[in-house]
Backbone as a ProteinNet text record, in pm:
[ID]
protein_1_A
[PRIMARY]
MAPSKGQKRPAAQADIDAEDGPRPRNQPSSKTPPSAKKNFVKKGTARPVKKNAKSNITTSSSRNTKPAAKPASRRESFARVSISDDGNHKGGVVSNEDDVEDNGDGPSYWLMKAEPDSRIEKGKDVKFSIDDLKEASEPEAWDGVRNAAARNNMRSMMQGDMAFFYHSNCKSPGIVGTMEIVREHSVDESAFDNEHPYYDEKSTRDKPKWCVVHVEFRRKFHDPVTLKELQRYAKPGGILENMQTLKMARLSVSRVSKKEWEFIHTLTDSDGQGAPPTTNGTNS
[TERTIARY]
99.7	-5.4	87.6	42.4	133.6	109.5	229.4	217.5	138.1	64.7	-22.4	74.2	-16.9	67.9	137.8	268.8	340.2	410.9	369.3	428.1	574.5	670.7	791.9	808.4	846	873.1	970.2	928.7	1048.8	1177.5	1286.2	1413	1432.6	1492.3	1537.2	1655.2	1705.7	1792.2	1921.4	1948.4	2062.7	2065.5	1956.4	1970.2	2012.1	1960.7	2012.6	2149.2	2194.7	2332.7	2429.9	2386	2459.3	2455.1	2353.7	2343.7	2456.6	2487.9	2587	2746.4	2747	2880.1	2940.2	3032.8	3058.3	3119.3	3092.2	3119.5	3259.3	3340.4	3471.3	3458.3	3571.4	3571.8	3557.2	3597.7	3559.1	3465.5	3378.5	3251.9	3141.8	3090.6	2974.6	2856.3	2765.4	2648	2551.5	2466.4	2358.9	2251.8	2249	2156.3	2200.5	2101.6	2132.1	2131.9	2256.2	2267.6	2174.1	2135.6	2057.7	2089.5	2235.7	2282.4	2272.3	2293	2274.6	2137.6	2047	1912.5	1880.3	1943.7	1903.6	1935.6	2049.7	2119.9	2067.8	1982.4	1934	1852.1	1871.8	1763.6	1715.3	1588.3	1522.2	1551.2	1578.1	1623.5	1508	1546.6	1445.1	1407.5	1452.5	1384	1511.5	1474.9	1560.7	1626.1	1760.5	1826.6	1786.9	1801.2	1747.5	1834.3	1782.6	1854.7	1929	2051.3	2150.3	2182.9	2183.3	2218.3	2378	2443.3	2564.9	2579.9	2627.2	2618.4	2690.3	2810.6	2888.2	2835.9	2801.8	2740.5	2596.7	2522.3	2366.5	2337.6	2421.3	2352.7	2291.6	2182.6	2091.3	2165.2	2213.5	2279.5	2202.1	2229.5	2162.3	2288.9	2270.4	2377.5	2382.5	2279.5	2283.4	2327	2413	2486.3	2399.8	2307.5	2267.7	2123.7	2181.8	2052.5	2050.5	1929	1919.1	1904.4	1952.3	1939	1786.8	1715.5	1577	1563.1	1456.9	1428.8	1419	1485.8	1460.6	1307.7	1242.9	1094.9	1089.9	1002.3	980.2	927.9	989.4	938.2	807.1	746.7	617.9	618.4	723.5	733.8	728.8	806.1	812.5	697.8	591.3	478.4	377.4	385.1	282.9	312.3	213	247.7	291.5	380.7	428.2	423.2	335.6	330.6	364.6	394.3	409.1	261.7	230.9	91.7	93.2	56.3	56.3	-47.6	-13.2	-110.7	-238.2	-353.5	-467.2	-500.1	-415.6	-410.4	-465.8	-508.7	-558.9	-466.8	-488.1	-397.7	-312.9	-358.3	-292.3	-278	-306.7	-308.7	-216.9	-212.9	-121.6	-0.7	50.4	181	251.4	367.6	414.4	552.3	554.7	676.8	720	842.8	920.1	978.3	928.7	990.1	1149.2	1210.4	1362.3	1430.1	1332.3	1373.4	1358.8	1286.1	1273.7	1386.6	1403.6	1540.7	1526.2	1593.3	1591.5	1675.9	1605.4	1695.5	1696.4	1672.5	1665.7	1557	1586.4	1495.8	1476.1	1538.6	1535.5	1404.5	1360.1	1233.2	1260.4	1160.5	1143.1	1114.7	1160.9	1155.9	1057.7	988.7	911.3	886	827.6	801.3	645.8	596.4	440.9	414.7	323.8	304.6	174.6	147	27.9	13	-92.6	-101	-120.9	-28.7	-36.3	-120.9	-160.2	-256.1	-402.5	-488.6	-631	-672.5	-747.5	-834.8	-939.4	-1052.9	-1180.3	-1240.5	-1276.1	-1300.6	-1467.3	-1578.7	-1697.1	-1725.4	-1679.1	-1716.3	-1630.6	-1542.3	-1435.6	-1309.1	-1221.8	-1098.3	-1022.8	-932.1	-837.6	-703.4	-663.9	-534.2	-502.3	-354.7	-304.2	-145.5	-89.1	36.7	118.8	252.4	307.7	260.5	231.2	175.9	50.5	-34.8	-154.1	-111.5	-29	17	58.4	161.1	218.7	122.1	22.7	-87.1	-181.8	-186	-282.8	-263.6	-366.8	-360.1	-335	-373.1	-357.2	-307.4	-261.3	-212.1	-296	-260.4	-352.8	-364.6	-505	-501.8	-477.1	-385.4	-346.6	-461.5	-562.9	-677.3	-668.2	-781.5	-802.2	-737.7	-666.1	-582	-682.4	-683.1	-798.2	-732.9	-639.5	-570.2	-513.4	-530.3	-485.5	-316.5	-234.9	-93.1	-61.2	-147	-97.4	-164.8	-267.5	-321.1	-236.5	-190.5	-103.9	44.7	87.2	199.2	176.4	57.8	40.9	10.2	-38.3	-46.5	87	176	323.3	392.3	352.9	391	391.1	482.8	502.2	515	457.8	471	620.4	673.1	804.1	872.2	796.7	870.1	851.9	953.2	959.2	934	877.7	849.1	883.7	911.4	936.2	798.7	765	655.2	685.7	613.6	671.1	544.4	550.9	455.6	467.7	346.9	309.9	230.3	216.6	123.4	136.4	240.2	249.6	367.7	390.5	471.5	621.8	659.8	773.7	784.8	754.1	743.9	882	854.2	989.8	963.6	1050	1052.2	1057.8	970.7	964	972.3	965.1	986.9	963.4	961.7	944.1	825.3	788.7	678.2	712.4	619.7	641.5	519.4	544	399.4	395.4	269.8	243.9	147.5	80.1	-17.2	-62.8	-37.2	-54.1	-194.8	-207.2	-328.8	-442.1	-544.4	-696.4	-775.7	-918.8	-1007.8	-1012.6	-1023.8	-1054	-1198.7	-1237.7	-1365.3	-1416.6	-1334.3	-1385.8	-1441.1	-1408.4	-1468.6	-1618.1	-1674.9	-1805.6	-1891.7	-1840.7	-1893.4	-1926.1	-2046	-2091.1	-2074.6	-2020.7	-2004.3	-1840	-1781.7	-1643.2	-1581.6	-1461	-1422.5	-1380.9	-1346.6	-1294.2	-1393.7	-1516.3	-1614.2	-1628.9	-1628.1	-1614.4	-1736.4	-1845.4	-1963.7	-1944.9	-1833.1	-1808.5	-1726.4	-1696.4	-1637.7	-1749.5	-1760	-1858.3	-1796.6	-1887.1	-1820.8	-1802.5	-1891.1	-1861.9	-1749.7	-1719.5	-1595.4	-1538.6	-1452.9	-1390.1	-1261.2	-1245.2	-1139	-1031.2	-1037	-933.9	-908	-767.2	-716.3	-636.9	-605.2	-554.2	-420.1	-321.5	-214.5	-201.6	-185.8	-171.7	-43.7	-16.3	107.3	113.4	245	272.5	389.1	355.4	470.4	594.5	724.3	855	920.5	944.7	1034.6	981.6	995.1	989.9	1120.9	1152.2	1295.1	1293.6	1400.8	1395.5	1416.9	1492.8	1530.6	1455.4	1369.7	1299.3	1397.1	1405.1	1491.2	1410.6	1419.2	1319.7	1333	1243.5	1266.4	1375.9	1413.4	1523.9	1646.9	1649.9	1769.6	1796.7	1683.1	1683.7	1734.3	1673.3	1703.3	1859.1	1941.6	2070.5	2153.5	2101.6	2187.4	2123	2018.7	1964.4	2026.5	2130.2	2198.9	2274.2	2287.4	2366.9	2498.6	2504.1	2610.2	2600	2471.1	2451.2	2377	2375.4	2337	2194.9	2109	1958	1938.5	2006.2	1994.3	1865.5	1845.9	1746	1608.3	1612.6	1531.9	1391.2	1299.4	1169.8	1078.9	1070.8	996.7	1044.5	1186.5	1230	1205.9	1214.7	1188.1	1029	946.7	813.4	732.9	754.7	705.1	560.3	474.6	330.3	298.2	395.5	365.6	321.4	233.7	216.4	286.2	311.9	378.5	491.3	606.6	697.7	798.1	880.4	977	1111.8	1178.5	1300.6	1400.2	1521.7	1618.3	1673.8	1749.9	1808.1	1922.9	1986.2	2082.4	2059.9	1942.2	1881	1818.8	1776.2	1710.2	1820.7	1922.9	2063.4	2102.5	2116	2159.2	2092.7	1974.2	1895.5	1876.9	1905.6	1912.7	2034.3	2142.5	2255.5	2250.8	2129.7	2107.5	2025	1982	1918.6	1906.4	1889.2	1847.2	1736.1	1701.7	1593.4	1628.7	1756.5	1809.1	1869.9	1864.8	1905.1	2074.4	2143.7	2268.5	2341.8	2275.1	2321.5	2412.6	2551.9	2608.9	2583.9	2545.4	2497.7	2624.6	2625.8	2722.4	2733.2	2854.4	2866.7	2774.9	2751.6	2646.7	2680.7	2811.1	2818.4	2800	2747.5	2704.1	2816.4	2918.6	3014	3039	3087.2	3130.8	3232.8	3251.7	3392.5	3473.9
-119.2	14	125.5	226.5	338.4	431.5	491.9	575.8	701.9	755.7	881	983	1100.8	1214.2	1283.2	1305.1	1371.7	1255.4	1119.7	1018.4	978.3	953.2	930.2	788.7	769.4	640.5	540.3	425.7	339.1	335.1	344.7	323.4	199.4	172.2	34.6	5	-121	-177.6	-112.2	-107.6	-50.2	111.9	176.6	311.5	332.9	216.5	211.5	163.2	113.9	70.2	207.7	276.4	380.8	507.1	515.6	590.8	571.5	472.1	417.8	440	488.8	526.1	384.2	411.7	295.4	171.6	62.6	-66.8	-113.5	-131.2	-193.9	-313.3	-337	-444.7	-581	-603.1	-733.8	-745.4	-622.9	-636.2	-696	-806.1	-870.4	-795.5	-825.6	-742.5	-781.4	-690.1	-709.8	-792	-840.2	-919.4	-1070.5	-1150.1	-1306.5	-1367	-1412.8	-1494.3	-1616	-1652.2	-1749.1	-1876.6	-1897.3	-2025.9	-2037.3	-1935.6	-1932.5	-1970.1	-1917.7	-1938.2	-2082	-2161.5	-2320	-2370.9	-2324	-2403.7	-2323.6	-2216.9	-2165.4	-2222.1	-2228.1	-2302.6	-2204.8	-2192.2	-2102.1	-2128.1	-2044	-2044.7	-2133	-2232.5	-2311	-2427.2	-2431.4	-2562.8	-2649.3	-2784.5	-2891.5	-2904.9	-2932.1	-2930.6	-3069.7	-3047.6	-3191	-3293.5	-3418.4	-3534.2	-3571.9	-3601.9	-3633.6	-3784.6	-3836.4	-3991.4	-3993.5	-4083.6	-4086	-4182.1	-4130	-4216.1	-4346.8	-4342	-4470.1	-4550.8	-4530.4	-4645.9	-4631.8	-4552.9	-4564.6	-4556.5	-4473.3	-4475.3	-4334.2	-4335.8	-4202.6	-4141.4	-4028.5	-3950.3	-3806.4	-3743.7	-3596.3	-3508	-3404.7	-3292.8	-3227.1	-3251.3	-3200.4	-3327.9	-3289	-3386.8	-3379.6	-3279.7	-3257.9	-3352.8	-3482.3	-3558.5	-3589.7	-3617.9	-3631.6	-3784.7	-3844.8	-3987.3	-4012	-4138.6	-4143.4	-4134	-4075.6	-4051	-4206	-4217.4	-4321	-4339.7	-4459.4	-4476.8	-4453.3	-4341.6	-4359.4	-4477.9	-4503.2	-4622.3	-4610	-4705.9	-4708	-4607.4	-4610.5	-4537.4	-4378.5	-4347.7	-4210.1	-4153.4	-4252.5	-4206.2	-4143.8	-4140	-4070.4	-3930.9	-3865.8	-3723.6	-3723.6	-3624.8	-3639.6	-3472.6	-3443	-3281.4	-3288.6	-3167.3	-3133.4	-3075.4	-3153.4	-3118.1	-3177.5	-3083.2	-3099.4	-3225.7	-3295.6	-3406	-3346.3	-3399.9	-3366.7	-3416.1	-3481.9	-3529.8	-3662.9	-3730.4	-3882.6	-3960.8	-4065.6	-4149.3	-4244	-4268.9	-4311.1	-4247.7	-4115.6	-4041.9	-3951.7	-3895.7	-3803.7	-3858.9	-3839.1	-3865.9	-3736.1	-3720.5	-3627.1	-3672.5	-3668	-3691.4	-3608.6	-3554.6	-3456.4	-3543.7	-3471.4	-3549.9	-3550.9	-3427.5	-3440	-3556.1	-3608.4	-3703.5	-3830.3	-3863.9	-3996.8	-4048.8	-4182.2	-4258.9	-4390	-4388.9	-4515	-4637.3	-4724.5	-4834.8	-4962.5	-4928.1	-5029.7	-5149.1	-5271	-5365.2	-5384.8	-5314.6	-5306.9	-5255.7	-5268.6	-5201.1	-5054.8	-4988.1	-4861.9	-4835.9	-4754.3	-4740.1	-4620.8	-4667.9	-4548.8	-4535.4	-4419.2	-4408.8	-4389.3	-4474.8	-4468.7	-4436.6	-4331.7	-4292.5	-4349.2	-4402.3	-4433.5	-4398.5	-4397.5	-4347.5	-4472.3	-4496	-4602.5	-4594.7	-4472.6	-4439.5	-4424.8	-4454.6	-4434.8	-4290.6	-4282.5	-4148.1	-4190.6	-4131.1	-4139.3	-4067.6	-4100.8	-4028.5	-4091.4	-4017.9	-4061.8	-4193.9	-4199.8	-4324.7	-4430	-4419.4	-4538	-4499	-4600	-4574.9	-4589.6	-4481.2	-4513.5	-4553.4	-4581.4	-4611.7	-4727.7	-4739.3	-4859	-4862.3	-4960.1	-4968.2	-5076.2	-5088	-5208.4	-5333.3	-5327.8	-5453.5	-5508.5	-5394.3	-5435.6	-5487.3	-5450.9	-5508.7	-5643.5	-5680.6	-5775.1	-5903	-5878.5	-5969.2	-5993.9	-5912.8	-5927.9	-6088.8	-6133	-6277.2	-6257	-6158.7	-6142.5	-5988.6	-5970.9	-5853.4	-5742.2	-5613.9	-5509.1	-5400.3	-5343.3	-5248.1	-5109.9	-5037.1	-4885.7	-4804	-4794.9	-4715	-4575.4	-4493.5	-4366.6	-4254.7	-4270.3	-4175.1	-4099.4	-3953.8	-3885.2	-3742.9	-3761	-3645.7	-3713.3	-3610.7	-3672.1	-3704.4	-3634.1	-3675.2	-3821.3	-3827.9	-3965.3	-4067.5	-4041	-4147.7	-4184.7	-4090.6	-4092.4	-4193.6	-4159.8	-4217.1	-4343.4	-4380.3	-4528.7	-4607.3	-4542.6	-4604.6	-4643.3	-4562.5	-4586.5	-4688.7	-4730.9	-4858.8	-4974.4	-5034.8	-5176.2	-5284.5	-5407.2	-5535.2	-5526.8	-5558.3	-5577.2	-5478.2	-5344.8	-5219	-5243.5	-5168.5	-5192.6	-5038.1	-5037.5	-4911.1	-4914.9	-4828.6	-4792.3	-4774.7	-4854	-4821.3	-4716.7	-4581.7	-4476.2	-4457.8	-4439.2	-4412.3	-4249.8	-4192.8	-4052.1	-4034.3	-3895.8	-3827.9	-3930	-3928.9	-4003.8	-3948.9	-4034.7	-3965.2	-3981	-4059.8	-4099.5	-4132.4	-4042.6	-4074.2	-4116.3	-4192.7	-4270.3	-4385.7	-4446.1	-4555.7	-4690.9	-4749.8	-4886.6	-5021.4	-5017.3	-5161.5	-5124.4	-5230.7	-5252.9	-5324.4	-5291.9	-5376.9	-5381.5	-5472.3	-5482.9	-5458.6	-5383.8	-5372.2	-5498	-5581.7	-5710.7	-5733.5	-5610.9	-5621.4	-5460.5	-5449.6	-5313.2	-5256.5	-5133	-5060.6	-5102.2	-5088.5	-5138.3	-5031.8	-5051.1	-4939.8	-4934.8	-4836.7	-4804.9	-4830.4	-4944.4	-4965.4	-4882.6	-4841.5	-4743.5	-4608.2	-4567	-4433.3	-4466.6	-4586.3	-4589	-4597.9	-4629	-4667.9	-4531.4	-4483.8	-4374.4	-4384.9	-4478.3	-4483.6	-4476.7	-4489.2	-4495.9	-4345	-4348.4	-4199	-4121.2	-4194.6	-4130.1	-4145.2	-4152	-4183.2	-4053.1	-4067.2	-3964.7	-3994.9	-3903.7	-3911.4	-3896.1	-3832.1	-3807.7	-3924.6	-4029.7	-4137.5	-4219.8	-4291.6	-4393.7	-4524	-4620.9	-4748.9	-4755.3	-4639.2	-4637.1	-4556.6	-4453.3	-4381.2	-4355.3	-4463.3	-4456.7	-4365.1	-4263.8	-4175.8	-4217.2	-4314.2	-4352.6	-4508.5	-4515.8	-4659.5	-4685.1	-4791.3	-4865.1	-4951.1	-4960.3	-5082.8	-5189	-5309.8	-5382	-5417.5	-5415.3	-5429.6	-5545.8	-5600.8	-5704.1	-5675.8	-5727.2	-5698.2	-5777.4	-5710.8	-5762.6	-5759.7	-5640.7	-5653.1	-5552.7	-5580.8	-5486.3	-5461.9	-5346	-5280.5	-5293.9	-5362.7	-5357.2	-5244.8	-5155	-5013.9	-4910.7	-4865.4	-4770.2	-4663	-4606.9	-4481.9	-4365.4	-4294.5	-4171.3	-4074.5	-3976.3	-3857	-3774	-3767.6	-3683.4	-3731.7	-3864	-3923.6	-3907.9	-3918.9	-3885.9	-3745.5	-3638.7	-3516.3	-3471.3	-3569.6	-3557	-3559.4	-3620.7	-3669.1	-3585.4	-3496.3	-3421.3	-3271.9	-3233.5	-3108.1	-3107.9	-2972.3	-2959.5	-3057.8	-3114.4	-3213.8	-3360.5	-3364.4	-3499.9	-3602.6	-3730.9	-3810	-3806.8	-3759.4	-3751	-3600.2	-3538.6	-3408.9	-3366.5	-3448	-3443.7	-3532.7	-3591	-3681.8	-3627.2	-3682.8	-3594.9	-3582.1	-3666.5	-3666.5	-3575.2	-3542.5	-3439.1	-3304.4	-3287.3	-3159.6	-3140	-3227.1	-3172.5	-3288.7	-3241.7	-3329.1	-3386.7	-3309.5	-3340.1	-3445.2	-3500.7	-3585.2	-3722	-3797.3	-3928.3	-4054.8	-4023.4	-4113.3	-4033.1	-4078.5	-4024.5	-4103	-4059.9	-4157	-4149.3	-4249.6	-4272.7	-4315.7	-4277.5	-4308.7	-4438.9	-4498.8	-4627.1	-4602.6	-4485.9	-4464	-4434.6	-4355.5	-4338.1	-4473.2	-4554.9	-4677.4	-4763.2	-4773.6	-4863.3	-4788.1	-4655.5	-4589.4	-4607.8	-4578.8	-4606.6	-4739.4	-4849	-4993.8	-4992	-4922.1	-4933.6	-4856	-4791.8	-4738	-4828.3	-4944.1	-5031.3	-5160.1	-5254.4	-5387.4	-5484.9	-5595.1	-5653.9	-5702.1	-5708.5	-5763	-5663.8	-5525.9	-5423.6	-5426.3	-5483.3	-5505.8	-5396.5	-5318.5	-5231.1	-5123.7	-5088.4	-4986	-4854.7	-4752.8	-4615.9	-4543.3	-4511.3	-4443.4	-4298.3	-4228.9	-4083.9	-3981.1	-3872.1	-3778.8	-3760.6	-3789.7	-3790.3	-3903.7	-3996.7	-4133.9	-4226.9	-4232.7	-4328.7	-4358.8	-4497	-4556.5	-4522.1	-4461.8	-4391	-4512.2
-23.7	5.4	2.9	-95.1	-97.2	26.8	66.8	202.9	176.8	262.3	250.9	245.2	213.5	182.3	296	284.3	401.1	478.6	458.3	534.6	465.8	558.4	490.8	447.7	325.5	270.9	356.9	377.9	458.2	337	424.6	344.3	323.1	200.1	167.7	253.9	259.6	330.8	278.1	143.7	76.6	130.1	157	201.3	350.9	418.6	559.1	598.1	500.5	490.2	453.6	351.4	298.7	401.2	488.6	585.6	709.3	732.3	824.4	782	648.3	597.6	522.3	441.8	354.8	455.2	424.3	511.1	467.6	595.8	545	461.3	407.5	275.5	381.4	486.9	548.7	630	660.2	726.7	668.7	763.4	670	647.6	553.2	549.8	641.3	665.6	781.3	735.3	609	565.9	580.3	603.6	631.4	495.5	463.4	349.2	317.1	221.4	189.9	255.5	248	296.8	445.4	511.5	651.9	714.1	619	675.3	695.1	623.4	601.5	723.8	787.2	893.9	1042.6	1029.3	1145.4	1221.4	1363.5	1435.7	1543	1541.9	1625.1	1777.2	1859.5	1991.6	2064.6	2146.7	2218.4	2166.6	2049.5	1955.3	1954.6	1932.8	1941.3	1814.7	1797.6	1673.7	1598.9	1444.3	1380.9	1403.1	1397.7	1436.3	1299.6	1305	1196	1208.4	1083.2	1045.8	1002.6	1068.6	1036.4	916.1	811.5	663.1	671.8	751.4	755.4	833.7	955.6	1057.7	1058.9	979.6	978.2	1108.6	1218.5	1365.2	1366.5	1424	1448.4	1557	1549.3	1658.1	1667	1784.3	1803.9	1809	1764.6	1767.7	1936.8	2004.9	2136.4	2245.4	2328.8	2422.1	2556	2575.4	2696.4	2740.1	2716.2	2756.1	2915.8	2964.6	3112.3	3130.5	3230.8	3266.1	3296.6	3260.8	3324.9	3490.8	3519.1	3661.1	3725.1	3846.6	3931.7	3980.3	3959.4	4002.4	4155.4	4202.4	4336.7	4402.9	4529.4	4597	4654	4706	4776.3	4891.1	4957.7	5081.2	5038.7	4933.1	4886.2	4820.8	4770	4695.1	4796.6	4928.6	5010.5	5027.9	5056.3	5100.4	5241.3	5274.6	5399.3	5473.6	5539.5	5598.3	5732.6	5786.2	5922.7	5972.1	6107.4	6144.2	6293.1	6389.7	6524.1	6549.1	6672.9	6714.6	6767.2	6768.8	6816.7	6952.1	7012.9	7158.1	7148.3	7043.9	7060.4	7124.7	7198.7	7261.9	7148.7	7028.2	6943.9	6799	6828	6696.8	6655.2	6550.6	6498.3	6475.7	6344.7	6283.3	6204.4	6216.3	6131.6	6071	5948.2	5882.4	5770.4	5809.9	5709.9	5590.8	5471.5	5343.2	5335.2	5414.9	5421	5507.7	5594.5	5709.6	5644.4	5546.2	5495.5	5469	5519.1	5505.7	5411.5	5326.9	5246.9	5284.2	5336.3	5409	5323.6	5176.9	5089.3	5122.9	5134.4	5163.6	5303	5390.8	5532.3	5575.6	5700.4	5772.7	5793.9	5794.7	5848.9	5997.5	6068.4	6205.9	6256.3	6348.8	6403.9	6557.1	6598.5	6761.4	6764.8	6864	6868.3	7004.4	7055.7	7176.2	7206.2	7351.3	7407.7	7573.2	7608	7752.3	7847.5	7947.8	8026	8147.8	8154.4	8281.3	8227.5	8327.9	8279.8	8242.2	8165.7	8113.6	8054.5	8084.2	8054.6	7940.1	7839.1	7717.9	7669.2	7683.2	7634	7719.7	7843.7	7930.8	7911	7828.9	7816.3	7838.2	7902.6	7910.3	7822.2	7782.8	7651	7677.1	7806.4	7841.4	7746.5	7713.6	7634.8	7680.4	7736.9	7789.9	7713	7737.3	7683.8	7724.4	7854.6	7920.8	7868.3	7828.5	7757.6	7618.1	7555.2	7421.8	7435.5	7548.8	7559.8	7604.4	7671	7695.9	7581.9	7486.3	7381	7314.8	7290.3	7210	7078.4	6998	6862.3	6839.6	6719.1	6695.1	6731.6	6780.1	6816.7	6713.6	6692.9	6605	6653.1	6584.5	6619.6	6577.5	6657.1	6612	6695.3	6642.2	6698.1	6620.4	6519.3	6444.7	6358.5	6390.6	6316	6266.5	6208.1	6121.7	5989.3	5885.3	5761.3	5752	5835.5	5825.2	5884.4	5984.5	6059.2	5984.7	5918.9	5825.7	5716.3	5653.2	5531.5	5589.4	5698.4	5767.7	5773.7	5858.5	5867.1	5745.8	5652.1	5513	5458.3	5492.2	5432	5517.2	5640.4	5714.6	5637.7	5660.3	5574.4	5686.5	5641.1	5715.1	5745	5862	5894.4	5952.2	5936.7	6006.4	6162.9	6204.5	6381.3	6420.2	6560	6634.6	6762.7	6824.6	6984	7019.1	7163.2	7238.1	7323.7	7323.2	7409.8	7495.2	7654.4	7734.4	7764.5	7712	7735.4	7833.3	7857.9	7958.9	8092.2	8139.1	8260.1	8347.3	8473.4	8550.3	8488.8	8443.9	8369	8224	8124.8	8003.2	7939.2	7849.4	7755.1	7707.6	7640.9	7570.5	7644.4	7635.6	7732.1	7669.9	7528.5	7446	7307	7231.5	7084.4	7048.4	6927.5	6865.2	6697.4	6645.5	6489.3	6437.9	6313.2	6244.2	6179.4	6190.1	6132.6	6031	6025.7	5929.4	5852	5749.2	5697.4	5712.7	5664.6	5678.7	5632.6	5709.7	5693.2	5750	5716.8	5750.9	5895.2	5969	6119.4	6141.9	6185.7	6228	6335	6442.7	6541.9	6500.2	6391.3	6332.7	6305.4	6270.8	6245.7	6372.1	6485.4	6628.3	6694.2	6718	6759.2	6896.9	6982.6	7119.8	7146	7026.2	7061.5	7105.7	7162.1	7192.8	7059.8	6972.3	6842.3	6718.4	6745.3	6626.5	6548.2	6419.4	6317.5	6212.8	6240.4	6150.3	6001.5	5957	5833.3	5755.7	5857.3	5777.7	5755.8	5635.5	5612.7	5559.5	5567.1	5492.4	5344.7	5269.7	5142.6	5092.2	5205.2	5192	5319.4	5341.2	5500	5468.2	5585.3	5596.5	5669.6	5749.9	5869	5858.8	5881	5899.9	6001.2	6027.1	6139.2	6073.4	6153.6	6114.7	6264.6	6228	6332.1	6389.4	6527.6	6589.4	6665.9	6691.1	6797.1	6870.5	7010.5	7097.7	7049.1	7075.5	7071.4	7192.5	7249	7357.4	7468	7602.7	7708.5	7775.5	7784.8	7829.6	7971.6	8024.8	8178.2	8243.6	8165.3	8208.6	8094.3	8116.9	7996.5	7962.6	7858.3	7837.4	7828.2	7932.5	7991.9	7885.9	7872.1	7792.7	7845.1	7968.8	7986.3	7948.5	7958.7	7898.1	7758.6	7676	7549	7506.3	7581	7578.1	7586.5	7656.9	7689.6	7564.3	7478.5	7329.7	7244	7266.6	7195.7	7161.8	7240.6	7216.4	7099.3	7049.7	6917.7	6913.5	6812	6778.4	6849.8	6908.4	6962.2	6866.5	6893.2	6806.4	6791.5	6882.4	6851.4	6836.3	6788.8	6776.6	6679.3	6574.6	6486.2	6507.5	6601.1	6644.9	6638.2	6570.3	6544	6671	6737.1	6866.3	6976.1	6969.3	7045.5	7015.1	6866.5	6799.5	6815.2	6809	6817.8	6917.2	7043.5	7148.4	7147.1	7075.9	7093.1	6985.9	6905.3	6813	6872.2	6836.6	6891.2	6813.8	6692.3	6585.5	6530.9	6524.8	6458.5	6388.6	6278.9	6219.8	6302.1	6301	6365.1	6258.5	6258.2	6168.3	6205	6114.4	6158.8	6244.7	6239.6	6331.9	6467.1	6471.7	6604.9	6680.6	6594.9	6644.4	6707.1	6643.9	6684	6804.2	6805.5	6928.1	7051.5	7048.2	7175.1	7225.8	7148	7186.2	7272.5	7265.1	7332.1	7473.2	7486.6	7611.1	7746.8	7669.2	7746.1	7682.1	7742	7683.1	7776.4	7739.9	7815.7	7942	7951.8	8096.9	8176	8126.8	8190	8211.4	8096.9	8101.1	8052.3	7973.4	7865.6	7910.1	7862.6	7916.5	7848.9	7910.6	7836.4	7801	7678.6	7611.8	7652.9	7607.6	7635.2	7554	7588.3	7537.2	7381.4	7342.1	7194.5	7116.2	7189.6	7107.8	7106.2	7189.9	7163.8	7326.6	7338.6	7481.4	7513.2	7656.7	7710.5	7733.5
[MASK]
++++++++++++++++++++++++++++++++++++++++++++++++++++++++++++++++++++++++++++++++++++++++++++++++++++++++++++++++++++++++++++++++++++++++++++++++++++++++++++++++++++++++++++++++++++++++++++++++++++++++++++++++++++++++++++++++++++++++++++++++++++++++++++++++++++++++++++++++++++++++++++

């Protein structure tokens, strides 16, 4: 379209070059030569794949290839968020994604709190001690968990995982023994019972919200490892410095690293013959 009256006609490329003065002999033209256009690759696009004529092997001109991502394990597939316990005697789990430990084919480790002393909720005693578990004739369902973080962590527990049994809300809180996860998560039937202390009307059989794991007694420590003793090793540089239950005291279920699990066993044994190590985690 012709320019309107008074409008300056766009200068041709040759005119623009002329205005800049004569071009030195070796200075390339600002025009892109036809041959260069053929090899031009737009920024952000992949370069074309070339074939090696001699070997007939397809190669790429780009070497920035990334290795295939490692498939996530079942344990890593569950969401892990930090949330405070709601006070249930077997409720509440917190797991930090940064604290998840890959034990290969070995078990994961946990600490699970329960109240050994009587406490009445809705007319029922919710106490549960290591002796109650020891006397059980069959695996015990760890019920009453009523927060999403706890539920997700219980779903991530696997058969063969181990847990410390911790007496809480009592005169001398601490680790009193061990138990094993013998049955993986299933529906928490107590949520459907309107007479149960932890009944949840929003959980239905068609859409159950909560789950349990079944645990079985393994050991009762002759000398419990008290909370005060655990705190001795939780100072900066101590072997229990990052132990989750010591960082977040209200958690009723928490993850325990393999290093923490093995160290705590050196503080006690079933016969009370364990020699306690020094505060830095080594025997003197």
